[in-house]
Coordinates of C-alpha atoms in Angstrom, one line a residue:
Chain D
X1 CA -17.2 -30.6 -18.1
X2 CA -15.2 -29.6 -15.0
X3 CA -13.4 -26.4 -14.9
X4 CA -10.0 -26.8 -15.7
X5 CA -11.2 -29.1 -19.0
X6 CA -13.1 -26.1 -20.3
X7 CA -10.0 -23.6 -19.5
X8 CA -8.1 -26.1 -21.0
X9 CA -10.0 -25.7 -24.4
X10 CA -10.5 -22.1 -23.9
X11 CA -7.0 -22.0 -23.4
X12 CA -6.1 -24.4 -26.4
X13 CA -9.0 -22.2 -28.7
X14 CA -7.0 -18.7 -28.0
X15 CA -3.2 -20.6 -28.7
X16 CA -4.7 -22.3 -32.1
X17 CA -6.4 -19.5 -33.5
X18 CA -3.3 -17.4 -32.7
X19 CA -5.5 -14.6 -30.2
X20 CA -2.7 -14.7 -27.8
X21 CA 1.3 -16.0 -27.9
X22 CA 1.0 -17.5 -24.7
X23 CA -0.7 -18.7 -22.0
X24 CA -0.1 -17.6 -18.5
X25 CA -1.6 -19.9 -15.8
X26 CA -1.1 -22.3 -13.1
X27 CA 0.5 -25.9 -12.9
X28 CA 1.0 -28.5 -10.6
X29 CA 3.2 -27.7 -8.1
X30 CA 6.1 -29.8 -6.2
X31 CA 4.4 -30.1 -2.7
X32 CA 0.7 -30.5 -1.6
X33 CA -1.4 -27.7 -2.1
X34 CA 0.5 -25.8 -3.9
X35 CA 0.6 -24.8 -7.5
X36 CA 3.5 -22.7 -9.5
X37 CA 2.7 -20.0 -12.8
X38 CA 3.4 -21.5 -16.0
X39 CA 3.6 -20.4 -19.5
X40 CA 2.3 -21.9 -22.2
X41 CA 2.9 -21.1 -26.2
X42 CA 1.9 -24.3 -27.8
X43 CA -1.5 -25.4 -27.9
X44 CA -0.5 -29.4 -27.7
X45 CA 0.8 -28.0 -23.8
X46 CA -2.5 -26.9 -22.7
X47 CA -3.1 -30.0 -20.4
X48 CA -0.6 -28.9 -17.8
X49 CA -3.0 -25.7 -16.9
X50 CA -4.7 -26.7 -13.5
X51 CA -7.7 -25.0 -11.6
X52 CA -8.0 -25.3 -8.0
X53 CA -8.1 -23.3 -4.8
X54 CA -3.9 -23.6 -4.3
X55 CA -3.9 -21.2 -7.4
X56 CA -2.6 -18.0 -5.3
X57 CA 0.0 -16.2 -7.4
X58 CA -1.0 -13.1 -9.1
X59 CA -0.1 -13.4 -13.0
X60 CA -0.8 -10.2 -13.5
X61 CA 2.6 -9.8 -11.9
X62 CA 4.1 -11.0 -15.3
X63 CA 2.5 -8.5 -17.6
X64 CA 4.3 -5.9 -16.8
X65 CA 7.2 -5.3 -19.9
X66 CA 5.6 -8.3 -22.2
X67 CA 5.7 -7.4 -26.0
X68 CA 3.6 -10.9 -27.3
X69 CA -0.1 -11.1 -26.3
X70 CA -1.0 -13.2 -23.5
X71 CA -4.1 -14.7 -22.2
X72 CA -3.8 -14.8 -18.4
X73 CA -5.9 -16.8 -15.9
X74 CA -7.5 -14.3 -13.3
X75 CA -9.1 -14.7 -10.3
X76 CA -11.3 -11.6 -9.3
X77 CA -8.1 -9.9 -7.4
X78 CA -5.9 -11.0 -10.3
X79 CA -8.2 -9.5 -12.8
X80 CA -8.4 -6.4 -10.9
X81 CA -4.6 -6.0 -10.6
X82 CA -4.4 -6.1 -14.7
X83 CA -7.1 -3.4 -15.4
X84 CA -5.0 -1.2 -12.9
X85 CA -1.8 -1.9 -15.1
X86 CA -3.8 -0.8 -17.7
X87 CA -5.2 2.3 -16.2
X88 CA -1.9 3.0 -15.3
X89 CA -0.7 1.9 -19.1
X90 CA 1.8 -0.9 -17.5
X91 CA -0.1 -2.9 -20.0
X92 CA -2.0 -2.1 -23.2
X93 CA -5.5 -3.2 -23.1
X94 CA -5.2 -4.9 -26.6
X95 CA -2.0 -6.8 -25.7
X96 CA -4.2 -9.2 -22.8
X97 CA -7.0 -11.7 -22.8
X98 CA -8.2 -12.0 -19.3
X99 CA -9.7 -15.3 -19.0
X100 CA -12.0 -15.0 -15.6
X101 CA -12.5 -18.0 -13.4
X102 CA -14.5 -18.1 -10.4
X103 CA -12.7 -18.3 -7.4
X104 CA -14.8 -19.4 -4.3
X105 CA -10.8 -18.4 -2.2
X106 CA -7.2 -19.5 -2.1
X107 CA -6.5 -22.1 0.9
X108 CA -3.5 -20.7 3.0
X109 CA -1.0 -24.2 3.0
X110 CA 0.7 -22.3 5.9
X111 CA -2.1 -22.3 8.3
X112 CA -2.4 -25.8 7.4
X113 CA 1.3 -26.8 7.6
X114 CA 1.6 -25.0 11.1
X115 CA -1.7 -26.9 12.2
X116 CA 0.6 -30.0 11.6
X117 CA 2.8 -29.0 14.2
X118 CA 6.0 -30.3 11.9
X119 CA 4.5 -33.6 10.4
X120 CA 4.7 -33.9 6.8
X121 CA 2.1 -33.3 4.8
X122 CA 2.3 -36.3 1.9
X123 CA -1.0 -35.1 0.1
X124 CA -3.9 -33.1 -0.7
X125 CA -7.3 -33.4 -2.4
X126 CA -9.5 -30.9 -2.1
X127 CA -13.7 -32.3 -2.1
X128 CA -15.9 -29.7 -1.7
X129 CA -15.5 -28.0 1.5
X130 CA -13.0 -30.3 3.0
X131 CA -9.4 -30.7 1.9
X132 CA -8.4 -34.2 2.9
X133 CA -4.4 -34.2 3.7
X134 CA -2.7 -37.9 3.9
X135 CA -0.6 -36.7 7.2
X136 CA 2.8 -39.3 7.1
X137 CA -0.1 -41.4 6.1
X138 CA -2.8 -41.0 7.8
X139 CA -5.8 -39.0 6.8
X140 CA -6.8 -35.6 8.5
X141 CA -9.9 -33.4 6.9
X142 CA -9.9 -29.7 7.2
X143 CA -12.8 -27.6 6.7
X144 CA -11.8 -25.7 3.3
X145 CA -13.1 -22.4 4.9
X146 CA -11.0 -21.8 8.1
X147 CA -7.6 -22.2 5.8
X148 CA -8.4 -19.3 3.3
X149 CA -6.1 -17.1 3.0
X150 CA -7.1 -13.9 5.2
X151 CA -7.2 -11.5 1.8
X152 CA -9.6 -14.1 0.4
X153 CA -12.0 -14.5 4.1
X154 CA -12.7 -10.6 2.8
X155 CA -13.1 -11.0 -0.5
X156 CA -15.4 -8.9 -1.8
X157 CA -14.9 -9.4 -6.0
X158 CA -14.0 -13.0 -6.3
X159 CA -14.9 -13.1 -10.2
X160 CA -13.4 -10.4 -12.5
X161 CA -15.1 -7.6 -12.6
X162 CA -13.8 -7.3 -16.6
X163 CA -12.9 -10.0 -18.6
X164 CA -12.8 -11.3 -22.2
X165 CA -13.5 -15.1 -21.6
X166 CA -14.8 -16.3 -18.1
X167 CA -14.7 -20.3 -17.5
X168 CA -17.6 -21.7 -16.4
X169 CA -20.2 -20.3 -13.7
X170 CA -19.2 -17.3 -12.0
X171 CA -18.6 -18.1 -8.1
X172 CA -21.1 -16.4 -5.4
X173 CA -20.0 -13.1 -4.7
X174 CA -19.9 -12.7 -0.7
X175 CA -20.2 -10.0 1.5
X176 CA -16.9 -9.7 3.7
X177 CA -17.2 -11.4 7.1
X178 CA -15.7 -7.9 8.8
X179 CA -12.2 -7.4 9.5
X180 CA -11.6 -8.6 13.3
X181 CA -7.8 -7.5 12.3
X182 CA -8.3 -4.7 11.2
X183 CA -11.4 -3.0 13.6
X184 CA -9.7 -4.4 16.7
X185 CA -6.6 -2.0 15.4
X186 CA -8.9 0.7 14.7
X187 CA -10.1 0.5 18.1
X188 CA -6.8 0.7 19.1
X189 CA -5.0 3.9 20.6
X190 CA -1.9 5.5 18.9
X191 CA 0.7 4.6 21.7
X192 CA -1.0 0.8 21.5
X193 CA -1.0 0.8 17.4
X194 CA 2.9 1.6 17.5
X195 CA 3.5 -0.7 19.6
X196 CA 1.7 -3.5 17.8
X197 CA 3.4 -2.3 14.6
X198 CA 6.7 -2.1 15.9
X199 CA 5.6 -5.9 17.1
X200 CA 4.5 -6.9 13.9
X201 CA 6.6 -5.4 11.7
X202 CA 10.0 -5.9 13.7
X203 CA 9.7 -9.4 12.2
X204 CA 10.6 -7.6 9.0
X205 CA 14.4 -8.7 7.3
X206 CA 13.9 -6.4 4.3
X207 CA 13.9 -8.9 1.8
X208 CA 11.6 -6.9 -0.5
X209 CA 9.8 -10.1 -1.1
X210 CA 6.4 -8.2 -0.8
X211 CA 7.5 -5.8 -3.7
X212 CA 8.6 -8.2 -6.1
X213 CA 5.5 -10.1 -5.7
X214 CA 3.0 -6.9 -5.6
X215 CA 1.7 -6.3 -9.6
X216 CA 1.6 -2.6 -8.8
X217 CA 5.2 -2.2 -7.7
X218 CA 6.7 -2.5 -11.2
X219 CA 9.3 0.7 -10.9
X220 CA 12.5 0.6 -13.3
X221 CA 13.7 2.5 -9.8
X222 CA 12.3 1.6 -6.1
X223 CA 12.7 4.2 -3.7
X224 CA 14.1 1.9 -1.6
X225 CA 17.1 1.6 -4.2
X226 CA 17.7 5.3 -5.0
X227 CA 21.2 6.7 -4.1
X228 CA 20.2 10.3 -5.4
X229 CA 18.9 10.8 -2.9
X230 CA 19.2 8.0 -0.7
X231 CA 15.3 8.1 1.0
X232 CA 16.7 5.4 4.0
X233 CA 19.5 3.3 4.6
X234 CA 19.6 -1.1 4.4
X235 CA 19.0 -1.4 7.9
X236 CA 16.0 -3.7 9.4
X237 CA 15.7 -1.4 12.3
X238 CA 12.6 -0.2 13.8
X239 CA 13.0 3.1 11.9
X240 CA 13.8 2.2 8.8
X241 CA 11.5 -0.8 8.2
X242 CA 8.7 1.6 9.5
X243 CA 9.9 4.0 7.3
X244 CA 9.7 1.6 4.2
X245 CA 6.1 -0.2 4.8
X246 CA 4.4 3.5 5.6
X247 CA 6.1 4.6 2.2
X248 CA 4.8 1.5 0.4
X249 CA 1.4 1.9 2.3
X250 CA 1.6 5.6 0.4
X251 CA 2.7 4.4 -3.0
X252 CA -0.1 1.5 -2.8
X253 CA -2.6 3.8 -1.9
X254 CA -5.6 4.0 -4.7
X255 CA -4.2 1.2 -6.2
X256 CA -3.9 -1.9 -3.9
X257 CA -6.9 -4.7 -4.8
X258 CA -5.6 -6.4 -1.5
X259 CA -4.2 -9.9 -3.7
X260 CA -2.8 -10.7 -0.5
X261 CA 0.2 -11.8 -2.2
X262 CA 2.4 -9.5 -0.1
X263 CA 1.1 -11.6 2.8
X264 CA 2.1 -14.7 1.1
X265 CA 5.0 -13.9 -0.1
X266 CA 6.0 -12.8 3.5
X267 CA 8.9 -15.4 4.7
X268 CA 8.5 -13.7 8.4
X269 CA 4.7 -14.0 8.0
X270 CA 4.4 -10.7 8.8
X271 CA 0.0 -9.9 7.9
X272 CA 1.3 -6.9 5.6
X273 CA -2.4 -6.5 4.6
X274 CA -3.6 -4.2 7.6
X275 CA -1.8 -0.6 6.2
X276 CA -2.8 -1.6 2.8
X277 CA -6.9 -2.4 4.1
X278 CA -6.9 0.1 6.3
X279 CA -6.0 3.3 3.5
X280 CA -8.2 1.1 0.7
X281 CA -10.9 1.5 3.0
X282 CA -10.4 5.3 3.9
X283 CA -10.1 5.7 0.2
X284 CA -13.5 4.3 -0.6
X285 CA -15.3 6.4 2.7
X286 CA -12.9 9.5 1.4
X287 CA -13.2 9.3 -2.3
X288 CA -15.7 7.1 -2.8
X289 CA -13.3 5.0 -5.1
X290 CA -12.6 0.9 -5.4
X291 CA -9.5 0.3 -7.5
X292 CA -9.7 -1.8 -10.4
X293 CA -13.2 -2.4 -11.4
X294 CA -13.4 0.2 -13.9
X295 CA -10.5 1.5 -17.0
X296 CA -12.2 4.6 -16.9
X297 CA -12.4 5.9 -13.5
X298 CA -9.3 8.1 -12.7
X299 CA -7.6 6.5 -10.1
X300 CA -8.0 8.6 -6.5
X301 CA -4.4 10.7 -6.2
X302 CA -4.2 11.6 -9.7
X303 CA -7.2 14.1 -9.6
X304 CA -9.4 15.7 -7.1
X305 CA -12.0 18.0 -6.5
X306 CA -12.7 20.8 -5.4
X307 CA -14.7 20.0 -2.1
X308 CA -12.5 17.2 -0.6
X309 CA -12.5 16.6 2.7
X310 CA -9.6 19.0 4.6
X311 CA -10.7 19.1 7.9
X312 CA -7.3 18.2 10.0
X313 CA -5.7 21.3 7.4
X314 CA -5.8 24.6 9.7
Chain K
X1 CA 20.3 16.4 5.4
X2 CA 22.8 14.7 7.1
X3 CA 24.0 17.2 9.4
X4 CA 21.3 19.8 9.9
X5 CA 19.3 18.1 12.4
X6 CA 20.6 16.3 14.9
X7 CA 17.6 13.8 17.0
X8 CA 16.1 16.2 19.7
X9 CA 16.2 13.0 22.5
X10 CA 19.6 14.3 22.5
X11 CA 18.7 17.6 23.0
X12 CA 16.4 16.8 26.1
X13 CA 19.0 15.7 27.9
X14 CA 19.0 19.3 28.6
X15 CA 16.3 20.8 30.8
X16 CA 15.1 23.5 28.3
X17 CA 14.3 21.1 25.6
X18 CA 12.9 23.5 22.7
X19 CA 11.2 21.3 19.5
X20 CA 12.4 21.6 15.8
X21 CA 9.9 21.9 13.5
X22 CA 10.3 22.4 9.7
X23 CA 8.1 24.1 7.9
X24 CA 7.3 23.7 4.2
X25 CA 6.0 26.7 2.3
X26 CA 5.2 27.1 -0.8
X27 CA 6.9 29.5 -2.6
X28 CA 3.5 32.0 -3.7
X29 CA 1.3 32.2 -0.7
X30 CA 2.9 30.9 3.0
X31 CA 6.4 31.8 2.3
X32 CA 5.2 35.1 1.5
X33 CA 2.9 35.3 4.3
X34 CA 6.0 34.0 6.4
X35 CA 7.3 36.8 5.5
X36 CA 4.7 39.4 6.0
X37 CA 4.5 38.2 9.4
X38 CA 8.5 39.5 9.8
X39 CA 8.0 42.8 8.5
X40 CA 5.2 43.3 10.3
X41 CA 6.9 42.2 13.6
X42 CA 4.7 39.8 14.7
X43 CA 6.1 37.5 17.2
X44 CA 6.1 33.6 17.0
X45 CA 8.3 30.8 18.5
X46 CA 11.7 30.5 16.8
X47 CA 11.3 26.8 16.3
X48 CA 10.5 26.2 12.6
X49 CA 13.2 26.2 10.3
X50 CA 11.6 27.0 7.0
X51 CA 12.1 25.0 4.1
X52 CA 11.1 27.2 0.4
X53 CA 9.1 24.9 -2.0
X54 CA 7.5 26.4 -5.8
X55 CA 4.4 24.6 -4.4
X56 CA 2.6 22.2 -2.1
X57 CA 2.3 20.2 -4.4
X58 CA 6.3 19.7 -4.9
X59 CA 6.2 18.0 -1.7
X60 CA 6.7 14.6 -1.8
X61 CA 5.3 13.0 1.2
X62 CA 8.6 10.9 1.8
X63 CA 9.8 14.3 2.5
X64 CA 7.7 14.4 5.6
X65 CA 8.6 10.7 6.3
X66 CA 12.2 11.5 6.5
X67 CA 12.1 14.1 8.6
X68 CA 10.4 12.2 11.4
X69 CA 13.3 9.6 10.4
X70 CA 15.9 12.4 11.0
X71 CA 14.5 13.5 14.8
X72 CA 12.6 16.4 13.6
X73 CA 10.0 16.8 16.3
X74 CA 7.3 18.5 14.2
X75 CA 6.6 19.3 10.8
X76 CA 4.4 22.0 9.2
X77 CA 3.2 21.9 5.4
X78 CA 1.6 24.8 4.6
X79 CA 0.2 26.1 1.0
X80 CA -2.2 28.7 -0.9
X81 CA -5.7 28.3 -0.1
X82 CA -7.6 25.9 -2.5
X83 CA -8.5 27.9 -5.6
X84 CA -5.8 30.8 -5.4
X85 CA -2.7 27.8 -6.1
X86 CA 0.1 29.6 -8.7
X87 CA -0.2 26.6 -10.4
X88 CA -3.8 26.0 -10.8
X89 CA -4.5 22.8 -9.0
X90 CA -1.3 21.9 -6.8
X91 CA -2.9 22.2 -3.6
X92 CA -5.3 20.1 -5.0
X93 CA -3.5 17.2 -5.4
X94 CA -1.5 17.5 -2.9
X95 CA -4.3 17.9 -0.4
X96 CA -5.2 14.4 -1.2
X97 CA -1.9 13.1 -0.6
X98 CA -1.2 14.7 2.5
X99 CA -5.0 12.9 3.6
X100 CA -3.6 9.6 3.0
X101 CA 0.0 10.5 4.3
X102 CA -1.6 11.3 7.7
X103 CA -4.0 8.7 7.7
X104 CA -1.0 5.5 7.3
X105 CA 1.5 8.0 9.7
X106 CA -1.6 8.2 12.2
X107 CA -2.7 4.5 11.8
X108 CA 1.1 3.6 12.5
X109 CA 0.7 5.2 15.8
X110 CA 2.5 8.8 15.0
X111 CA 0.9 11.1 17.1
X112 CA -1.1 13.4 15.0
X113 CA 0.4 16.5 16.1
X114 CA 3.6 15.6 14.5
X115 CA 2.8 16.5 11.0
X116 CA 0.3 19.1 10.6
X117 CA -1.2 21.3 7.6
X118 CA -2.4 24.8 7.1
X119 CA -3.7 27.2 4.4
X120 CA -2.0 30.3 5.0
X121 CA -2.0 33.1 1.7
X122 CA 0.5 35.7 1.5
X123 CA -2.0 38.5 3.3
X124 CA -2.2 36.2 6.2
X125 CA 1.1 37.0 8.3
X126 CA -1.0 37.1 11.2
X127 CA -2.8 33.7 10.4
X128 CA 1.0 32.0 9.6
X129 CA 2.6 33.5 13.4
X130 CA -0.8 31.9 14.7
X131 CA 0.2 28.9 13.0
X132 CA 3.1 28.6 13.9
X133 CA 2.5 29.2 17.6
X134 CA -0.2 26.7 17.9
X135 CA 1.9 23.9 16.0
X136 CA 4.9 24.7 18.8
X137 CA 2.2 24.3 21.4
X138 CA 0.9 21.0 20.9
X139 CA 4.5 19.4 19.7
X140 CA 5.8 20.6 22.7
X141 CA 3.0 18.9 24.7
X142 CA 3.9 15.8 23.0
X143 CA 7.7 16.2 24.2
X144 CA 10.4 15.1 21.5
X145 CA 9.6 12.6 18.9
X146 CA 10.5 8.6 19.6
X147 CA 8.5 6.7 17.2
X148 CA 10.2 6.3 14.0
X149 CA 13.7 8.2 14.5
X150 CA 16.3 6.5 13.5
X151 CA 19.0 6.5 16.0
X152 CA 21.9 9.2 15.9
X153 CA 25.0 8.0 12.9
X154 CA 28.0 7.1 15.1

């Protein structure tokens, strides 16, 4: 039985017997390689949930302010994001079924759309490794593994570390190939890190498109919105765009599973991951703390102890 | 906020550019060793303008943020010692959120000397002046901040 026929009677088992209200998953989507979230309350529906690697969006996105009981699809990031919401009681624990699928990554359809330097891309079949695109029709085969999406190349928890129903086998767990992104900025200077962030991040229009996607960033009242007081004005320049992303950057910090959908989301295709990686990781050296793989564990800034690190306070 | 500060580039148009630093001090241990340090008439640069918090832990860290957006050339946080907060465990927290604050503002590429922290308690006038003095040293070494002021309002 492949995958998406057993989450489809997973999915049709949970609507019948009346464990959730409604489904939250994937379906088909318009273009190639894409797929778009779908909702599903009737059991006869079930056969429009799909499984494959163009499932990016985060669902747990759409948990936030629910009142039925929904069963969502999660990938190991996706699963991640919704025991945060709960440790963060977004969500209530009772009020989700989180159906874990293995995810072996999501392919990035930019990398391959830019690869076709403008040629349309008719459609895509994904067999094993390869994804075979019909290119204006011909055929072009890409190997599945240089088009992942960067967030997935580091993947480090591609099942869900907690989950009530997991569809078929879980998927190999592999360790992260390194960041050349990230230790190449590390290795950096400060003068030459401003200036690759003012690079990088001048691209920014301040379309908030990284918020709305992000499952953490569910505030009635972004800063970015307050009048009293007014943190920073609407502008896109250099000050105020840094100004934003370091401020997100804080708010994420602890929390970020590094979805990557702010990087997807991204019109400007700005790599918005970097800040995000670069505090998870101090986090982890710092306070020895992974966001959400446990409801338990108190998330890192809302305790401490005694002995933290304070060298750099005089 | 507005109108208190305006961007020190401005300023360094003139030859004797001096930096302006805020300080934040919590209201039970540095503001009070801040003062201790006046009556006992211990010297220390004029540059920080001092900014009375109940706590380090009251500051948010977009605080800090903005005042690098509005031109301030340095700024000092300073708080009880850990253990001796009014409030228990303040400094606590906070100490954790000033780590991560400085991390993203030094990964950014803000130099670190910008935005600097201390312990000072309200015996310590003498440790608060040395503060002080060696937080106007190393700004002024870095010369007036560029990276992340917003230009002057018209």
């Amino acid at each position: 039985m492949s995958l998406e026929t057993s989450l489809r009677e997973i999915a049709r088992k949970l609507l019948e017997e009346g464990q959730v209200d409604v489904i939250i998953g994937y379906e088909k989507g318009s273009l190639p390689l894409q797929t778009t979230p779908c909702f599903i309350d009737d059991a006869d529906d079930v056969d429009r949930l799909v499984w494959n690697e163009s499932c990016g969006n985060n669902l747990a996105k759409y948990l936030v302010d629910r009142k039925d009981k929904a069963g969502v699809v999660a990938k190991g990031c996706d699963a991640r994001s919704i025991v945060m919401l709960v440790v963060e009681k977004q969500v209530e624990r009772d009020k989700v079924v989180i159906i874990g699928v293995p995810c072996s990554g999501i392919i990035d359809r930019r990398k391959i759309v830019e690869t076709l330097e403008g040629r349309e891309m008719l459609e895509a079949t994904i067999k094993g490794d390869k994804v075979v695109v019909n290119v204006e029709g011909s055929e072009e085969v890409f190997a599945k593994e240089q088009f992942l999406c960067e967030s997935c190349q580091t993947c480090e928890h591609r099942n869900a570390p907690i989950y009530d129903v997991f569809v078929g086998e879980k998927a190999k767990e592999t360790k992260s190939m390194g960041e050349t992104s990230l230790s190449e900025l590390e290795k950096m200077t400060a003068s030459e890190r401003w200036s690759f962030f003012k690079r990088e991040l001048g691209k920014c229009i301040r379309c908030y498109a990284c918020r709305e996607v992000c499952p953490l960033c569910y505030c009635e009242e972004c800063f970015v919105d307050q009048t009293m007081p007014s943190w920073l004005g609407k502008t896109d320049d250099e000050s105020e765009v840094m100004f934003y992303h370091v401020t997100r950057a804080l708010h994420l910090a602890g929390r970020c599973v590094d979805c990557g959908a702010c990087s997807r989301a991204c019109p400007m295709g700005i790599n918005l991951r970097n800040l995000n990686r670069r505090v998870e990781k101090r986090v982890k050296e710092l306070y020895n703390y992974e966001a959400g793989l446990s409801f338990e564990e108190t998330p890192p800034l809302a305790t401490f102890k005694l002995n933290d690190p304070q060298e750099f306070i005089k | 906020m507005e109108t208190t500060v305006s961007p020190s580039t401005e300023v360094n148009k003139e030859d004797n550019w001096e930096p302006k630093i805020i300080a934040f001090l919590c209201n039970w241990c540095s503001y009070a060793g801040a003062d201790l340090a006046g009556v006992s008439r211990i010297q220390y640069p004029p540059n920080v303008r001092i900014v009375r918090v109940p706590c380090s832990g009251r500051i948010n860290p977009m605080f800090i943020v903005k005042c690098l957006e509005r031109g301030v050339d340095g700024v000092l946080v300073s708080g009880c010692h850990p253990g001796e907060c009014h409030y228990i465990s303040g400094n606590l927290f906070a100490r954790r959120k000033f780590t991560i604050l400085k991390e993203i503002l030094e990964f950014v590429g803000i130099e670190p000397g910008r935005v600097q922290f201390s312990w000072v308690s309200a015996s310590e006038g003498e440790k608060f002046a040395r503060v002080v003095r060696d937080v106007v040293e190393e700004v002024k070494a870095l010369g007036p901040i560029e990276r992340m002021v917003k230009a002057a309002p018209i």
